[in-house]
Amino acid sequence: MLYSEKVMDHFKNPRNVGKMEDADGVGEVGNAVCGDIMKMYIKVENDIITDVSFNTFGCGSAIATSSMATELIKGKPISEALTLSNKAVVEALDGLPANKLHCSVLAEEAVKAAVKDYYDRHGIAYDPELLCSGDCSCCHEHDAPAQ
Amino acid sequence: MFVYADNAATTKTSKTAINAMLPMLEEFYGNPSSLHTPGQLAKEKLEQARETMAKYLNAFPSEIYFTSGGSEADNQAILTAAAAGERRGRKHIISTKFEHHAVLHTLDKLKERGFEITLLDVGENGIVKLEDIDAAIREDTALVTIMFANNEIGTIQPIAEIGKLCHRHGVCFHTDAVQAAGHIPIDVKAMNIDMLSLSAHKFHGPRGVGVFFARRGVRIENLINGGAQERGKRAGTENLPAIAGMAAAFAESCESMEKNAAKLIPMRDKLIRELSKIPFSIVNGDLENRLPGNVNMCFEGIEGESLLLLLDEAGIAASSGSACTSGSLDPSHVLLAIGLPHEIAHGSLRLSISEETTEEEIDYIIETVPKIVEYLRNMSPVWEDLENGTREHLVCKKGA
């Protein structure tokens, strides 16, 4: 099989899928030309991510990594969600094929983009470095992380 | 229900092919190069297979060389023409942007040897224009290589006219007929084809075997050196079981070609007609000049791989492009060649049916695909943007 059982499970039964109408922060990363777009919605109360959901256009691993990322940050303090790495997403899914690792980077970026939007909307000051995965198909200011 | 709709990737080996192969393993196991009786009996079977392949291509048996498949034959044909060109100071080759990678990557290699390669556009309908070929032919053109039918969108090229044109200009003409052989008529003489490649597993033969046809007088370049098999042009003990299986499958496919097409074309057109009802979908490639079993469509706002995985889950084996490039993240070079933007090309679906496909299976596909497209669109932020107008539709058709 191309994908692990966990990846297939999260692809076929994605957790927290769908648009959130009253989100406190929304982040969208990726682009349609490359074939992956992730949009992540978060609800925040007292610095805790009380709810999270996503919509994704992309391959099986793009959907599975989005789903897993939402599971990993749900109910967590923002500070903890920001430490979520693409590696942690990959490990939680029992691995991804080498040419699909970028999907996990996208998932990490989507979380950070949603938090950034939350901070911006609420006028909360932040360190921009904390909100960047260091890769960025979005900002292109850094080199891709070692995969 | 299980539906196999990926016959352009490979086909199920037919009973006819299997029955032709078994005696070659059990009875005619001699080496065709051996002088003893078992060897000579095997040699006889080998030549019978060659005669069969020649008969249905309208070639001479001595023009048929058995290879390991279509890719090897493509490589050998192109390198043969390149060597002939080099001897005469001709280092220009004409091909198209949507050839199989066995052709495109071989041409890339030739660039390193100083060849100039012209890759022609194929237009929106996926058919190369004769006037473009005519305009591209130069004094130093060594070869025109154009596929008979495209492996992704199934469009059939005007091969007889291209052959005539090349013949008039005195330029060697090769065609990759891997998708065409056994499905649509091929006549190498009438079509002025100098070299042709085909592969057995695309017409219910076994894999790992194919044919390189080279017209008499073509000085063939060896890819594999060694023994004197295949008139000294392709070394290695002949894979007689596979060769016999290919010949039997080819004879059967050619004999039932009309009957198969008469069954397949209405099923193909029904699939196209019904799936086109999905809003913002497009059919890729010409609707008339098209392989009887090929359907290729794009659905805006979704990505092909997730569509395939869910179709597989529903029991439908299909593909998003060619099986050879499914490991790649780039959209199909064929769909880009017919002018589709990347965003659309990512959402492609190829269904390739065979004469074994049933009406019930077609109905099941028609019932299943729209549901999965809708499911994926519902979770697609691209689709959401298309729906609320923040992103413009690139597909203008709203569906029938």
XYZ file of C-alpha atoms in Angstrom:
547
model
C 0.000 0.000 0.000
C 1.017 3.556 -0.724
C -0.235 4.767 2.669
C -0.238 3.426 6.223
C -3.501 2.213 7.775
C -3.625 5.362 9.913
C -3.312 7.621 6.864
C -6.088 5.714 5.104
C -8.258 5.894 8.226
C -7.860 9.674 8.509
C -8.368 10.046 4.755
C -11.533 7.958 4.632
C -12.937 9.147 7.977
C -11.531 12.635 8.358
C -11.948 14.133 11.861
C -13.179 17.689 12.362
C -13.950 18.255 8.700
C -16.051 21.205 7.519
C -16.319 24.945 7.608
C -16.657 26.688 10.997
C -18.962 29.676 10.717
C -18.003 31.409 13.988
C -14.261 30.734 13.959
C -11.927 33.041 15.892
C -9.082 32.390 13.473
C -8.894 31.024 9.918
C -5.697 30.062 8.109
C -5.335 29.028 4.490
C -2.078 27.676 3.057
C -0.910 26.072 -0.191
C -2.117 26.851 -3.683
C -4.324 25.196 -6.263
C -1.604 25.222 -8.914
C 0.471 22.838 -6.773
C -2.601 20.775 -6.023
C -2.944 21.307 -2.245
C -4.889 23.885 -0.267
C -5.641 23.559 3.436
C -7.975 25.843 5.323
C -8.047 25.544 9.097
C -10.579 27.097 11.492
C -10.012 27.535 15.248
C -12.199 28.554 18.149
C -10.248 30.006 21.081
C -11.223 30.523 24.707
C -8.695 31.637 27.338
C -5.791 30.784 25.047
C -7.116 27.239 24.611
C -8.120 25.915 21.189
C -11.542 24.664 22.156
C -12.606 23.674 18.672
C -10.930 23.191 15.328
C -12.000 22.131 11.839
C -10.609 22.028 8.307
C -11.396 21.922 4.613
C -8.780 20.561 2.233
C -8.314 20.337 -1.529
C -5.599 17.802 -2.188
C -4.408 14.231 -2.291
C -5.086 11.495 0.257
C -2.180 12.513 2.469
C -3.177 16.194 2.371
C -6.590 15.269 3.777
C -5.119 12.819 6.310
C -2.478 15.266 7.604
C -5.125 18.002 7.981
C -7.318 15.630 9.933
C -4.473 14.475 12.173
C -3.278 18.041 12.808
C -6.743 19.040 14.038
C -6.757 16.050 16.405
C -3.348 16.983 17.768
C -4.228 20.589 18.617
C -7.821 20.243 19.752
C -8.194 21.260 23.403
C -4.564 22.365 23.611
C -3.232 25.773 24.650
C -2.183 27.923 21.686
C 1.408 27.852 22.910
C 1.391 24.061 22.609
C -0.343 24.068 19.216
C 2.408 26.319 17.891
C 5.025 23.712 18.762
C 3.285 21.139 16.543
C 5.869 20.080 13.968
C 5.337 18.401 10.624
C 7.391 15.508 12.000
C 4.913 14.998 14.820
C 2.069 14.818 12.293
C 3.997 12.288 10.193
C 4.788 10.163 13.246
C 1.187 10.223 14.430
C 0.167 8.895 11.005
C 2.783 6.093 11.103
C 4.738 7.746 8.296
C 4.162 9.215 4.855
C 5.786 8.415 1.496
C 8.802 10.688 0.852
C 7.083 12.580 -1.955
C 4.130 13.360 0.318
C 6.044 14.816 3.279
C 5.261 18.337 2.066
C 1.622 17.697 3.037
C 2.659 17.467 6.691
C 4.527 20.766 6.360
C 1.357 22.276 4.956
C -0.625 20.968 7.951
C 1.834 22.562 10.379
C 1.639 25.828 8.432
C -2.157 25.732 8.405
C -2.241 25.600 12.230
C 0.195 28.515 12.470
C -1.719 30.517 9.870
C -4.978 30.053 11.815
C -3.299 31.204 15.061
C -1.754 34.190 13.261
C -5.207 35.163 12.003
C -6.593 34.851 15.537
C -3.797 37.083 16.903
C -4.259 39.632 14.128
C -8.027 39.785 14.602
C -7.686 40.290 18.343
C -4.741 42.680 18.235
C -2.505 40.315 20.160
C 1.224 40.926 19.727
C 3.382 37.931 18.717
C 6.835 36.924 17.594
C 6.554 36.278 13.822
C 9.254 33.596 14.053
C 6.945 31.488 16.217
C 4.318 31.460 13.514
C 6.597 30.259 10.762
C 7.456 26.648 10.091
C 10.682 27.792 8.461
C 9.604 26.405 5.129
C 6.686 28.160 3.658
C 5.127 27.610 0.399
C 3.409 30.764 1.615
C 6.196 33.252 2.309
C 9.239 31.761 0.524
C 11.507 33.621 2.919
C 13.176 30.496 4.228
C 14.702 27.322 2.928
C 12.692 24.143 3.076
C 13.262 22.119 6.278
C 15.253 18.914 6.039
C 12.840 16.094 5.343
C -19.299 -4.552 -7.011
C -15.792 -4.541 -8.449
C -15.080 -2.715 -11.716
C -11.714 -2.789 -13.436
C -11.573 0.432 -15.458
C -7.833 0.824 -15.914
C -7.239 -1.179 -19.086
C -4.975 1.521 -20.504
C -2.558 0.760 -17.642
C -2.717 -2.966 -18.225
C -5.258 -5.614 -19.116
C -6.229 -8.945 -17.645
C -4.390 -11.715 -19.483
C -6.899 -13.564 -21.666
C -7.584 -17.300 -21.493
C -6.484 -17.460 -25.132
C -3.113 -15.978 -24.219
C -2.681 -18.218 -21.181
C -3.585 -21.331 -23.203
C -1.017 -20.379 -25.807
C 1.644 -19.821 -23.169
C 1.348 -23.001 -21.117
C 2.618 -25.454 -23.764
C 5.649 -23.201 -24.262
C 6.522 -23.710 -20.600
C 5.711 -27.400 -20.383
C 6.377 -28.792 -23.842
C 8.302 -26.410 -26.081
C 10.924 -25.488 -23.523
C 13.883 -25.864 -25.856
C 16.083 -22.913 -26.682
C 15.149 -21.761 -30.189
C 18.843 -21.286 -30.944
C 19.638 -24.964 -30.216
C 20.162 -27.355 -33.083
C 18.466 -30.332 -31.435
C 14.830 -31.252 -31.901
C 13.398 -29.535 -28.771
C 15.220 -26.391 -29.807
C 13.959 -26.559 -33.363
C 10.390 -27.191 -32.212
C 10.607 -24.065 -30.068
C 12.088 -22.184 -33.019
C 9.079 -23.193 -35.091
C 6.696 -21.796 -32.449
C 8.716 -18.595 -32.294
C 8.467 -18.099 -36.052
C 4.759 -18.878 -36.035
C 4.278 -16.104 -33.478
C 6.318 -13.752 -35.658
C 4.153 -14.596 -38.671
C 0.999 -13.900 -36.667
C 2.241 -10.492 -35.513
C 3.341 -9.648 -39.081
C 0.031 -10.745 -40.564
C -2.078 -8.446 -38.417
C 0.223 -5.467 -38.932
C 0.540 -6.152 -42.677
C 4.306 -6.466 -42.291
C 6.838 -9.113 -43.348
C 7.795 -11.571 -40.588
C 11.424 -10.477 -41.044
C 10.386 -6.965 -40.018
C 9.189 -8.084 -36.574
C 11.628 -7.980 -33.641
C 10.513 -9.217 -30.237
C 11.421 -6.965 -27.325
C 10.705 -6.725 -23.609
C 7.834 -4.340 -24.322
C 6.804 -0.950 -25.634
C 9.418 1.113 -23.827
C 12.305 -0.937 -25.206
C 10.840 -0.760 -28.702
C 10.427 3.033 -28.427
C 14.018 3.394 -27.264
C 15.336 1.159 -30.035
C 13.340 2.905 -32.760
C 14.448 6.380 -31.740
C 18.087 5.424 -31.246
C 18.042 3.625 -34.610
C 16.816 6.758 -36.395
C 19.255 8.916 -34.421
C 22.217 6.764 -35.447
C 21.115 6.865 -39.098
C 20.694 10.630 -38.819
C 24.132 11.096 -37.326
C 25.699 9.154 -40.189
C 24.096 11.605 -42.637
C 24.539 14.764 -40.597
C 20.837 14.986 -39.724
C 20.328 15.802 -36.079
C 16.775 17.103 -35.836
C 13.813 15.108 -34.506
C 10.135 16.029 -34.495
C 7.713 14.704 -31.910
C 4.811 15.989 -29.817
C 4.439 17.367 -26.304
C 2.174 14.557 -25.178
C 4.196 11.466 -26.067
C 4.809 8.692 -23.576
C 7.891 9.227 -21.391
C 9.603 6.283 -23.105
C 9.770 8.616 -26.114
C 10.217 11.972 -24.351
C 13.010 10.831 -22.048
C 14.852 9.122 -24.914
C 14.651 12.373 -26.863
C 15.993 14.245 -23.815
C 18.998 11.931 -23.862
C 19.566 12.699 -27.533
C 19.734 16.413 -26.769
C 22.919 15.622 -24.864
C 24.272 14.147 -28.125
C 23.613 17.433 -29.913
C 20.189 16.638 -31.348
C 17.649 19.391 -31.723
C 14.154 18.289 -30.722
C 10.954 19.971 -31.893
C 7.953 19.039 -29.731
C 4.757 20.007 -31.513
C 1.620 21.295 -29.798
C -1.384 19.022 -29.942
C -4.112 21.606 -29.533
C -7.143 21.471 -27.271
C -8.544 18.365 -28.920
C -5.305 16.405 -28.478
C -4.646 15.841 -32.158
C -1.475 16.950 -33.916
C -1.961 19.067 -37.035
C -0.475 17.899 -40.342
C 0.480 21.432 -41.325
C 2.492 21.775 -38.099
C 4.466 18.644 -38.945
C 4.928 19.833 -42.521
C 6.202 23.208 -41.308
C 8.565 21.603 -38.780
C 10.286 19.225 -41.222
C 13.742 20.481 -42.195
C 16.631 19.359 -44.409
C 18.288 17.830 -41.358
C 15.223 16.086 -39.879
C 16.184 12.518 -39.012
C 12.887 11.305 -37.575
C 9.263 12.091 -36.941
C 7.953 10.116 -33.964
C 4.275 10.526 -33.090
C 2.125 8.217 -31.017
C -0.729 6.361 -32.727
C -3.160 6.988 -29.858
C -2.546 8.864 -26.644
C -2.330 6.815 -23.457
C -4.188 9.286 -21.240
C -6.825 10.960 -23.369
C -7.102 8.279 -26.060
C -6.972 10.627 -29.031
C -6.091 8.919 -32.327
C -3.604 10.733 -34.537
C -3.917 10.905 -38.366
C -1.176 8.313 -38.739
C -1.738 7.422 -42.423
C -1.578 11.109 -43.400
C 1.504 11.686 -41.246
C 3.160 8.636 -42.833
C 2.392 9.950 -46.301
C 3.777 13.365 -45.423
C 6.998 11.941 -43.986
C 7.355 9.635 -46.969
C 7.036 12.599 -49.353
C 9.787 14.449 -47.476
C 11.957 11.338 -47.247
C 11.899 11.446 -43.432
C 11.789 8.316 -41.293
C 8.500 7.870 -39.389
C 8.081 6.010 -36.091
C 4.855 5.574 -34.160
C 4.368 4.398 -30.597
C 1.294 2.217 -31.131
C 1.174 0.783 -27.615
C -2.374 2.015 -26.920
C -3.622 1.424 -30.463
C -2.452 -2.120 -31.200
C -5.254 -4.631 -30.944
C -7.849 -1.874 -30.526
C -7.884 0.016 -33.826
C -6.673 -1.057 -37.294
C -2.965 -0.774 -38.076
C -1.473 -1.349 -41.521
C 2.203 -0.437 -41.606
C 2.381 -0.563 -45.416
C -0.734 1.449 -46.198
C 0.129 3.952 -43.463
C 3.773 4.391 -44.538
C 5.068 3.504 -41.094
C 8.828 2.872 -41.007
C 9.038 1.826 -37.368
C 6.413 0.946 -34.768
C 6.302 -0.114 -31.117
C 3.679 -2.206 -29.379
C 3.227 -3.971 -26.075
C 1.350 -7.231 -25.414
C -0.183 -6.434 -22.033
C -2.336 -3.656 -23.459
C -4.387 -6.177 -25.473
C -4.780 -9.011 -22.959
C -1.360 -10.532 -23.607
C 1.276 -11.032 -20.912
C 3.552 -8.194 -19.788
C 7.278 -8.018 -20.424
C 6.936 -8.587 -24.146
C 6.382 -6.375 -27.151
C 7.284 -5.802 -30.768
C 9.646 -3.460 -32.496
C 8.646 -3.306 -36.159
C 11.260 -1.890 -38.523
C 10.614 -1.750 -42.246
C 13.058 -3.608 -44.485
C 16.060 -1.439 -45.218
C 16.144 0.272 -41.818
C 19.609 -0.226 -40.312
C 18.771 -1.167 -36.755
C 20.813 -0.002 -33.806
C 21.226 -2.618 -31.044
C 20.301 -1.770 -27.484
C 21.248 -5.179 -26.104
C 24.370 -6.818 -27.476
C 25.133 -10.512 -27.251
C 23.828 -13.535 -29.113
C 22.434 -13.641 -32.627
C 18.744 -13.803 -31.657
C 16.258 -11.626 -33.570
C 18.490 -11.442 -36.652
C 21.316 -10.167 -34.469
C 19.374 -7.055 -33.500
C 18.170 -7.983 -30.045
C 20.298 -10.377 -28.016
C 18.947 -12.610 -25.269
C 17.186 -15.970 -25.286
C 13.693 -15.375 -26.609
C 10.863 -15.264 -24.054
C 8.862 -17.824 -26.006
C 5.946 -18.258 -23.544
C 5.324 -14.503 -23.500
C 5.837 -14.175 -27.257
C 3.350 -16.983 -27.987
C 0.870 -15.454 -25.545
C 1.222 -12.077 -27.232
C 0.665 -13.516 -30.708
C -2.461 -15.394 -29.605
C -3.848 -12.323 -27.829
C -3.057 -10.081 -30.784
C -4.768 -12.407 -33.261
C -7.832 -12.589 -31.038
C -7.950 -8.806 -30.488
C -7.546 -8.053 -34.182
C -10.145 -10.627 -35.220
C -12.696 -9.245 -32.753
C -11.728 -5.587 -33.180
C -14.909 -4.478 -34.947
C -17.157 -6.400 -32.603
C -15.343 -4.994 -29.542
C -15.492 -1.425 -30.842
C -19.211 -1.778 -31.549
C -19.707 -2.766 -27.911
C -17.267 -0.311 -26.352
C -18.086 2.918 -28.170
C -21.683 3.172 -26.924
C -20.547 2.363 -23.360
C -17.748 4.927 -23.588
C -20.122 7.575 -24.916
C -22.671 6.800 -22.227
C -20.013 7.304 -19.549
C -18.952 10.600 -21.120
C -22.536 11.778 -21.549
C -23.610 10.933 -18.006
C -20.458 12.078 -16.180
C -20.561 15.353 -18.119
C -23.741 16.116 -16.185
C -21.548 16.763 -13.144
C -21.347 20.568 -12.922
C -18.025 22.113 -13.938
C -16.604 18.990 -15.504
C -14.819 18.692 -18.832
C -14.061 15.842 -21.193
C -10.449 15.817 -22.312
C -9.578 15.031 -25.914
C -11.456 14.736 -29.174
C -14.772 12.909 -28.903
C -14.671 11.312 -32.372
C -11.057 10.331 -32.975
C -10.779 8.475 -29.728
C -9.929 4.953 -28.591
C -13.124 2.910 -28.121
C -12.474 2.345 -24.406
C -11.081 5.707 -23.248
C -12.810 8.263 -21.031
C -10.810 11.146 -19.562
C -12.420 13.927 -17.550
C -11.562 16.701 -15.124
C -13.713 17.868 -12.242
C -13.021 21.383 -11.034
C -12.274 21.936 -7.361
C -11.050 18.440 -6.496
C -7.778 16.572 -6.697
C -7.350 13.357 -8.657
C -5.600 11.154 -6.122
C -8.258 11.469 -3.444
C -10.881 10.751 -6.106
C -9.028 7.573 -7.129
C -8.582 6.361 -3.559
C -12.275 6.781 -2.844
C -13.232 5.128 -6.136
C -10.984 2.217 -5.183
C -12.737 2.074 -1.832
C -16.022 1.823 -3.769
C -14.571 -1.014 -5.874
C -13.702 0.955 -8.997
C -10.105 0.684 -10.205
C -9.326 3.769 -12.305
C -6.442 6.143 -12.804
C -5.847 9.878 -12.887
C -3.394 9.793 -15.752
C -0.805 7.273 -16.782
C 0.208 4.650 -14.243
C 3.843 5.431 -15.018
C 3.680 8.924 -13.531
C 1.413 8.327 -10.549
C 4.406 8.718 -8.211
C 4.913 12.245 -9.429
C 3.307 15.302 -7.898
C 3.141 17.257 -11.120
C -0.080 17.170 -13.064
C -0.158 15.134 -16.255
C 2.058 16.513 -19.044
C -0.627 15.332 -21.474
C -3.330 17.468 -19.877
C -0.972 20.454 -19.716
C -0.165 19.864 -23.406
C -3.828 20.220 -24.369
C -3.838 23.560 -22.567
C -5.442 22.765 -19.219
C -4.337 24.967 -16.321
C -2.589 23.164 -13.440
C -5.573 23.632 -11.105
C -7.836 21.700 -13.462
C -5.287 19.118 -14.551
C -4.895 18.015 -10.903
C -8.510 16.833 -10.878
C -8.384 14.298 -13.677
C -9.926 10.857 -13.990
C -9.143 8.274 -16.669
C -11.528 5.362 -17.073
C -10.381 2.794 -19.612
C -12.881 0.030 -20.208
C -12.529 -3.251 -22.094
C -14.825 -5.634 -23.942
C -15.250 -7.468 -20.629
C -16.833 -4.405 -19.019
C -20.587 -4.865 -18.519
C -23.511 -2.454 -18.719
C -24.070 -2.936 -14.971
C -20.496 -1.858 -14.326
C -20.945 1.259 -16.469
C -24.099 2.125 -14.520
C -22.271 1.610 -11.234
C -19.513 4.031 -12.334
C -22.144 6.574 -13.407
C -23.836 6.240 -10.033
C -20.639 6.369 -7.937
C -18.421 9.062 -9.481
C -20.830 12.010 -8.948
C -21.266 11.104 -5.253
C -17.524 11.045 -4.629
C -16.956 14.262 -6.589
C -19.631 15.937 -4.486
C -18.182 14.604 -1.233
C -14.703 15.891 -2.093
C -16.044 19.235 -3.286
C -17.836 19.669 0.028
C -14.533 19.554 1.867
C -12.596 21.542 -0.735
C -11.732 25.168 0.066
C -11.179 25.667 -3.663
C -14.742 24.594 -4.402
C -16.021 26.862 -1.602
C -14.224 29.822 -3.214
C -15.605 28.880 -6.623
C -19.098 28.678 -5.203
C -19.001 31.989 -3.332
C -17.333 33.776 -6.221
C -13.983 34.614 -4.595
C -12.315 32.361 -7.169
C -13.258 32.334 -10.825
C -14.328 29.131 -12.526
C -11.836 28.001 -15.140
C -14.278 25.476 -16.529
C -17.127 27.336 -18.121
C -19.556 24.481 -18.638
C -22.112 24.125 -15.895
C -22.866 20.543 -16.724
C -25.740 19.298 -18.815
